[in-house]
PDB file of C-alpha atoms in Angstrom:
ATOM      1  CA  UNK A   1      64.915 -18.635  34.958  1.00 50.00           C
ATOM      2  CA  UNK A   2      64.805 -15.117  35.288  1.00 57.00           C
ATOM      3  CA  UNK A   3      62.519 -13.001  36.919  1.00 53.00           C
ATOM      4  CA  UNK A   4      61.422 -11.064  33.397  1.00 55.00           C
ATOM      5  CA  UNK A   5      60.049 -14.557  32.432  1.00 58.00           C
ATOM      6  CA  UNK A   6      58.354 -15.351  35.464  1.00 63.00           C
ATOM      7  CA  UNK A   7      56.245 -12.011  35.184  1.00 72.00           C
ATOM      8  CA  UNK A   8      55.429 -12.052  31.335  1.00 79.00           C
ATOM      9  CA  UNK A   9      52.105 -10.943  31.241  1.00 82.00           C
ATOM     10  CA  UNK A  10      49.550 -12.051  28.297  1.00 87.00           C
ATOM     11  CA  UNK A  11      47.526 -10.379  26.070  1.00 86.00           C
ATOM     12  CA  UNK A  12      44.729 -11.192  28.009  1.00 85.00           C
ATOM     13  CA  UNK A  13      45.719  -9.790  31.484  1.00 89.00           C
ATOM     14  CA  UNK A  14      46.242  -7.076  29.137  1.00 90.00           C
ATOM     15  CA  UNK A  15      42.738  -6.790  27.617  1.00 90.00           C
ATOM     16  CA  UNK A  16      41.484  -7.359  31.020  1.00 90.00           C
ATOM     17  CA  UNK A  17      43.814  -4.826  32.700  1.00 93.00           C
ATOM     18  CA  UNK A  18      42.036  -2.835  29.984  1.00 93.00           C
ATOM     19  CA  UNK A  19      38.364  -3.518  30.383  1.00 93.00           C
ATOM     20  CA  UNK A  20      39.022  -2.689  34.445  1.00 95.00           C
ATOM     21  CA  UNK A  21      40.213   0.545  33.423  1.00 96.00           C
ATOM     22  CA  UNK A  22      37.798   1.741  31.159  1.00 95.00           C
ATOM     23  CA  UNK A  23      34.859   0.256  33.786  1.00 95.00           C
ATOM     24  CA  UNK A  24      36.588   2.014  36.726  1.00 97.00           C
ATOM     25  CA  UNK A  25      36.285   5.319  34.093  1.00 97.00           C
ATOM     26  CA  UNK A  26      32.815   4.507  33.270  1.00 96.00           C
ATOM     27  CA  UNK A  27      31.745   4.047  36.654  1.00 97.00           C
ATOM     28  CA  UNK A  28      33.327   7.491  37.469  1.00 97.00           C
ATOM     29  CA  UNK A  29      31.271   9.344  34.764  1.00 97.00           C
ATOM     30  CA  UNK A  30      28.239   7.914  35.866  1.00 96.00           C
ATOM     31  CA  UNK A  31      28.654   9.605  39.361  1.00 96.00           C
ATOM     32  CA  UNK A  32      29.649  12.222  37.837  1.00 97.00           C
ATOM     33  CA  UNK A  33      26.694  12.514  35.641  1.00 96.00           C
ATOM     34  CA  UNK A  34      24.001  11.393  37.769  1.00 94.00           C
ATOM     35  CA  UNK A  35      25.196  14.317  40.251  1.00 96.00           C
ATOM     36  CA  UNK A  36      24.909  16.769  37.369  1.00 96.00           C
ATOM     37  CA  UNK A  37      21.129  16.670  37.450  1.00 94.00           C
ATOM     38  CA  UNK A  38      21.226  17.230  41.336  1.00 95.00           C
ATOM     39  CA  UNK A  39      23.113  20.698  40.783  1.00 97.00           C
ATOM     40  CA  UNK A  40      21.418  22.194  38.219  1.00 97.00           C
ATOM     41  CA  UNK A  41      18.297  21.568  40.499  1.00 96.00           C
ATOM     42  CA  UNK A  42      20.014  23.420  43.283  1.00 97.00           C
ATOM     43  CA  UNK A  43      21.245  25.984  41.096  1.00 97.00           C
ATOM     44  CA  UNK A  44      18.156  26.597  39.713  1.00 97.00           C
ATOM     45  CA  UNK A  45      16.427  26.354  43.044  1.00 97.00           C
ATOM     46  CA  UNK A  46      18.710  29.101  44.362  1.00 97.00           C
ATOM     47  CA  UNK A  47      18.392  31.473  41.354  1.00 97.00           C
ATOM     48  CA  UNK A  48      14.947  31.568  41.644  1.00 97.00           C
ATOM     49  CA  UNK A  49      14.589  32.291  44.886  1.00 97.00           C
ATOM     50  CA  UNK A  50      17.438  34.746  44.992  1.00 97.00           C
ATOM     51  CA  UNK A  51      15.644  36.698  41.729  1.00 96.00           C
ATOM     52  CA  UNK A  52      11.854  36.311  43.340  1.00 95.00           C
ATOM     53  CA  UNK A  53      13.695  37.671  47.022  1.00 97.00           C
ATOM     54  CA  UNK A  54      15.436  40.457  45.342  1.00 96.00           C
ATOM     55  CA  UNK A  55      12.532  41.395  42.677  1.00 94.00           C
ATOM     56  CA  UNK A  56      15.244  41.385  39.874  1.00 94.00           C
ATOM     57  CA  UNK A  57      13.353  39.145  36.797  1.00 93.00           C
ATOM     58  CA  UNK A  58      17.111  39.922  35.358  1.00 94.00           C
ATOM     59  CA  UNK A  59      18.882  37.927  37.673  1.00 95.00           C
ATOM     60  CA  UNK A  60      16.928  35.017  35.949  1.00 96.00           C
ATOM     61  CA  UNK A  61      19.575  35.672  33.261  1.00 96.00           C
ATOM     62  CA  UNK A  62      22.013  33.775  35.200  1.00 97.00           C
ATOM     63  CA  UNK A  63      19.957  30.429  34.847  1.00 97.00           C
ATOM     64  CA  UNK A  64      20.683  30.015  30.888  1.00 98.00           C
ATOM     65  CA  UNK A  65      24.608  30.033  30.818  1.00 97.00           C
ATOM     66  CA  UNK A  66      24.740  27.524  34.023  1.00 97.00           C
ATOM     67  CA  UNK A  67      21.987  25.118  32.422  1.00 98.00           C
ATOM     68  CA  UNK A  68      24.546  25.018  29.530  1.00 98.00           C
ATOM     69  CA  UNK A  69      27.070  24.041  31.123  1.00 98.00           C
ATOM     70  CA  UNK A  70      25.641  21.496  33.157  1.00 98.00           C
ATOM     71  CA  UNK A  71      23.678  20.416  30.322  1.00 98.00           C
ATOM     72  CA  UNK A  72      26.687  20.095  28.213  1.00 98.00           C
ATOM     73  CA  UNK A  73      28.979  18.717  30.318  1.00 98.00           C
ATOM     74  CA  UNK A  74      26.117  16.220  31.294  1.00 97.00           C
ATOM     75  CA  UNK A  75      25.627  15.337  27.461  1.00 97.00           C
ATOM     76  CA  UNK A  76      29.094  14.733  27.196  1.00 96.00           C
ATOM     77  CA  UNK A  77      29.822  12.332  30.219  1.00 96.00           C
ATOM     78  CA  UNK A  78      26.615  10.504  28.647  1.00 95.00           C
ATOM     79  CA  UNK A  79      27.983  10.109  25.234  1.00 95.00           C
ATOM     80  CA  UNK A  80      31.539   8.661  26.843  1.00 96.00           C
ATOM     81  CA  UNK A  81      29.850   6.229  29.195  1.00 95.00           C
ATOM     82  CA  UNK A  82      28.076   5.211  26.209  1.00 92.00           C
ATOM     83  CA  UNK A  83      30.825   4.896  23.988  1.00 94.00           C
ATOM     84  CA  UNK A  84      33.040   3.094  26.560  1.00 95.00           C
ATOM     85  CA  UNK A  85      30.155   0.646  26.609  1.00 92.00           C
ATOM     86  CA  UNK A  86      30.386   0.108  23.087  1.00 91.00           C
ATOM     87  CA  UNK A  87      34.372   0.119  22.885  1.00 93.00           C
ATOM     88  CA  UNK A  88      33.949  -2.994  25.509  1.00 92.00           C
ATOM     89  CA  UNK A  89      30.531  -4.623  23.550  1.00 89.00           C
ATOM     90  CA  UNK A  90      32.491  -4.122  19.847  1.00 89.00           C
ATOM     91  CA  UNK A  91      36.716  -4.189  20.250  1.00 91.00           C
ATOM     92  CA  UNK A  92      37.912  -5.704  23.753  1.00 90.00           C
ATOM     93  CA  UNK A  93      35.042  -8.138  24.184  1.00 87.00           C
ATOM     94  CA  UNK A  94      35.714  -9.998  21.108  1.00 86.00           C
ATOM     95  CA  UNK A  95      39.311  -9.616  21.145  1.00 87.00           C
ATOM     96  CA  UNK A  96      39.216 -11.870  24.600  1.00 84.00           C
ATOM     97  CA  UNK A  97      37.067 -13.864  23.076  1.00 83.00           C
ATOM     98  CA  UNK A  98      38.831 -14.749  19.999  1.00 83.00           C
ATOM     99  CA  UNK A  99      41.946 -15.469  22.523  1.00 81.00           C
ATOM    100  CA  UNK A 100      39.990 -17.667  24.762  1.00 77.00           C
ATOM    101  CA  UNK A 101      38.333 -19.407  21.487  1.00 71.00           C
ATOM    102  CA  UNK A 102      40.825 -22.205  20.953  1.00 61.00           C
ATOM    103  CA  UNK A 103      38.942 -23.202  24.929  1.00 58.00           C
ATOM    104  CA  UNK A 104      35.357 -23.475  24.071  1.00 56.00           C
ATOM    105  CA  UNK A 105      34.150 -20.203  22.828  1.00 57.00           C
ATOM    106  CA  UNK A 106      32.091 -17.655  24.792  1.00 62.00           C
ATOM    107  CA  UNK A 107      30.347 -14.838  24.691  1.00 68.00           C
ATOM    108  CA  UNK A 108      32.327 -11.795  26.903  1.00 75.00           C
ATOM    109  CA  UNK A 109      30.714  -9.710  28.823  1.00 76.00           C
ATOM    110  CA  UNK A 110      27.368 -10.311  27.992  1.00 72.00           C
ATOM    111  CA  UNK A 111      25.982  -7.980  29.947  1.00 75.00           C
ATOM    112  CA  UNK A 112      27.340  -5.131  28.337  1.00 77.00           C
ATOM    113  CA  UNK A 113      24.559  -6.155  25.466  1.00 72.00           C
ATOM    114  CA  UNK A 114      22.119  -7.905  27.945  1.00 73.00           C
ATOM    115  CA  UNK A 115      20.922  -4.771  29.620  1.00 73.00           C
ATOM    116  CA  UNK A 116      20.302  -3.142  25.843  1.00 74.00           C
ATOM    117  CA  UNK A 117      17.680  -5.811  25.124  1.00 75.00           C
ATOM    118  CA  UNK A 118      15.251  -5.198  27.567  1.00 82.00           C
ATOM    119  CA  UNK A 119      11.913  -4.369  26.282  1.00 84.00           C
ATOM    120  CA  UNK A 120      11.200  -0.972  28.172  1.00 89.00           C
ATOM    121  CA  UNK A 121      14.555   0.243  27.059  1.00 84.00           C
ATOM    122  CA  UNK A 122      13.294   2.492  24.600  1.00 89.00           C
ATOM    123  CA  UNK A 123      10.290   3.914  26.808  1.00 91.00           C
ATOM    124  CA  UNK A 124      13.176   4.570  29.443  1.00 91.00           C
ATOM    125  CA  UNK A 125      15.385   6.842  26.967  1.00 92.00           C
ATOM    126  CA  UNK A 126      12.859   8.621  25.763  1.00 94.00           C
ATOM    127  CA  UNK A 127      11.571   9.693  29.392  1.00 96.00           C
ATOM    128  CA  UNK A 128      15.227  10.499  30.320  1.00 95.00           C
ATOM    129  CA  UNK A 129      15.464  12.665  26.937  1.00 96.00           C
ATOM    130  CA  UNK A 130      12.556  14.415  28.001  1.00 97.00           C
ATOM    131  CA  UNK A 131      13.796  14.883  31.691  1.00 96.00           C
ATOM    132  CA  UNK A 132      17.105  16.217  30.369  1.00 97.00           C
ATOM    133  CA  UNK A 133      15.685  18.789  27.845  1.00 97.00           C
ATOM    134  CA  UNK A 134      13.230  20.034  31.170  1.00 97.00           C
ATOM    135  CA  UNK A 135      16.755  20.323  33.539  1.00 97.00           C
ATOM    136  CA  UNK A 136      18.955  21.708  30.783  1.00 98.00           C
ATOM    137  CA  UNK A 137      16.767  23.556  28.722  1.00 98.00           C
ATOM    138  CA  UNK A 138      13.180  24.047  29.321  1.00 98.00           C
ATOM    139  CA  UNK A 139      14.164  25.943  32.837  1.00 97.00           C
ATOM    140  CA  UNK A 140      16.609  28.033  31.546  1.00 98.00           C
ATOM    141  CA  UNK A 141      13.701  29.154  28.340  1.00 98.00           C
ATOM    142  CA  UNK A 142      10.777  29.222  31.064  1.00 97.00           C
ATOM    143  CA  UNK A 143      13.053  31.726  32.956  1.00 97.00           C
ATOM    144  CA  UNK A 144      13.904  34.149  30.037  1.00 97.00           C
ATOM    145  CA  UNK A 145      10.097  33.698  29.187  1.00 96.00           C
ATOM    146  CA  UNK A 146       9.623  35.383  32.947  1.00 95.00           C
ATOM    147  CA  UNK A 147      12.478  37.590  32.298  1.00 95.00           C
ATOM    148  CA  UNK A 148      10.546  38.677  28.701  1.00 95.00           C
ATOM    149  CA  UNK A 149       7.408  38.905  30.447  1.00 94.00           C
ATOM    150  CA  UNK A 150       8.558  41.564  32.869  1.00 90.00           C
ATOM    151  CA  UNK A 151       8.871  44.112  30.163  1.00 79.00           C
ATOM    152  CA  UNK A 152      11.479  46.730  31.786  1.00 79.00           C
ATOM    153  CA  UNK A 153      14.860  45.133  30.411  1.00 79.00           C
ATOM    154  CA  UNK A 154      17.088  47.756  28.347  1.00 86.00           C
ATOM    155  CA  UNK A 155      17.965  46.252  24.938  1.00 91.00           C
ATOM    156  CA  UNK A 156      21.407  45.079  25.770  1.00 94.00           C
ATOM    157  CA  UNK A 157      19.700  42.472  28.391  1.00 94.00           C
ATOM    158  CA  UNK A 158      17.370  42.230  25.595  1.00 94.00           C
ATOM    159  CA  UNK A 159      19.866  40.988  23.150  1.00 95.00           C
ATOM    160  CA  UNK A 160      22.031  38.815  25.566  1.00 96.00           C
ATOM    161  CA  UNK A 161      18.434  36.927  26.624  1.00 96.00           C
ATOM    162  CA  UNK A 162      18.073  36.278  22.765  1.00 97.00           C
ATOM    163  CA  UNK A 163      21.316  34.608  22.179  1.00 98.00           C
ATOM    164  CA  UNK A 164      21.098  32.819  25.363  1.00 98.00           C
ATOM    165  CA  UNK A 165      17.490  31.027  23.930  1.00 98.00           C
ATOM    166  CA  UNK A 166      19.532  30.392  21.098  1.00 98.00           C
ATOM    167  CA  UNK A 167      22.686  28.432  22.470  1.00 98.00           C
ATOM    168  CA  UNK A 168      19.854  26.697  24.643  1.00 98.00           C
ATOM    169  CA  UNK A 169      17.626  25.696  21.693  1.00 98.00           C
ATOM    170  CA  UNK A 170      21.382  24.623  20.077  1.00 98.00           C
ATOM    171  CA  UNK A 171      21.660  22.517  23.327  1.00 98.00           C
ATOM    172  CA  UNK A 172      17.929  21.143  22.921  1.00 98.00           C
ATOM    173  CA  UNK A 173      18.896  19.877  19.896  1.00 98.00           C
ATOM    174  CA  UNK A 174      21.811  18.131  20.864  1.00 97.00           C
ATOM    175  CA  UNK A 175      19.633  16.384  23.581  1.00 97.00           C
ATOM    176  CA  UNK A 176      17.684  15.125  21.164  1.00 97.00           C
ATOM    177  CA  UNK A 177      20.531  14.284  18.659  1.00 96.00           C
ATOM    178  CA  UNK A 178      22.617  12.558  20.850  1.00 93.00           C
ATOM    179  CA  UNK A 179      19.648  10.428  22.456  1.00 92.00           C
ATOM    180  CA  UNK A 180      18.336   9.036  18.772  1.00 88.00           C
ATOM    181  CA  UNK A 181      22.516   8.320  17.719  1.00 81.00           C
ATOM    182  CA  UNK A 182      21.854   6.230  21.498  1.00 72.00           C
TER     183      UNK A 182
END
């Protein structure tokens, strides 16, 4: 027999190959994302206390672009980890099960929907929504608010404060897009 026989691999060590993949990813971009909150803390953290040691309200200028990032970057590593949950819930999970059918059907990884039907799900997202739009975009706004406040900006810091509430108020709204599409 040759040796190409002997190492066929199935569909299912494919699908499985698969699902250990995308987990491995998922897993990543939860790191990932959970450590997003942690910077913009620091970030913030330092940027205020640079701008109060200084006496520069403009410095607070700095805090809008980098809560956009963060808070975009963040909001995108949360939609994939949700989505690769769903890719494994909707497409590989039944695909293994529909191969492993004709041996007593199961359910495949059930937890992947499981942990979706608890009961204080809902109470959860909506607290982490409203965490994420205070990290990501009440800061940065409560900073140009100071900034405003301190009346003796020139109007081109003026102007760039302005479009800076708007891209944040365009990321507040994403926030709150992408966790009612959740």
């Amino acid at each position: 027999m040759p040796v190409s026989e002997e190492r066929e691999i199935t569909v299912a060590q494919l699908l499985l190959a698969e699902y250990q993949t995308v987990k491995d990813e998922q897993k990543a971009r939860i790191g990932f994302r959970d450590n997003l909150l942690y910077v913009t803390l620091a970030v913030v953290a330092a940027v205020i206390a640079a701008a109060a040691q200084a006496k520069q309200p403009s410095m607070l200028l700095a805090l809008p672009p980098v809560c956009l990032v963060l808070g975009w970057t963040y909001l995108v590593n949360d939609e994939k980890i949700s989505a690769i949950g769903l890719y494994v819930r909707d497409d590989l999970g039944p695909k293994l099960a529909e191969l492993a059918a004709h041996r007593g059907g199961f359910a495949t990884f059930g937890w992947e929907a499981y942990h979706r039907s608890d009961t204080r799900r809902r109470s959860r997202k909506t607290i982490q929504t409203v965490i994420d739009l205070t990290a990501f975009c009440a800061v940065p706004l409560a900073a140009l608010v100071v900034f405003w406040a301190n009346g003796d900006a020139g109007g081109l810091l003026i102007a760039l404060s302005v479009l800076e509430a708007l891209a944040v108020a365009g990321l507040a709204a994403q926030v709150v897009w992408y966790a009612k599409a959740a």
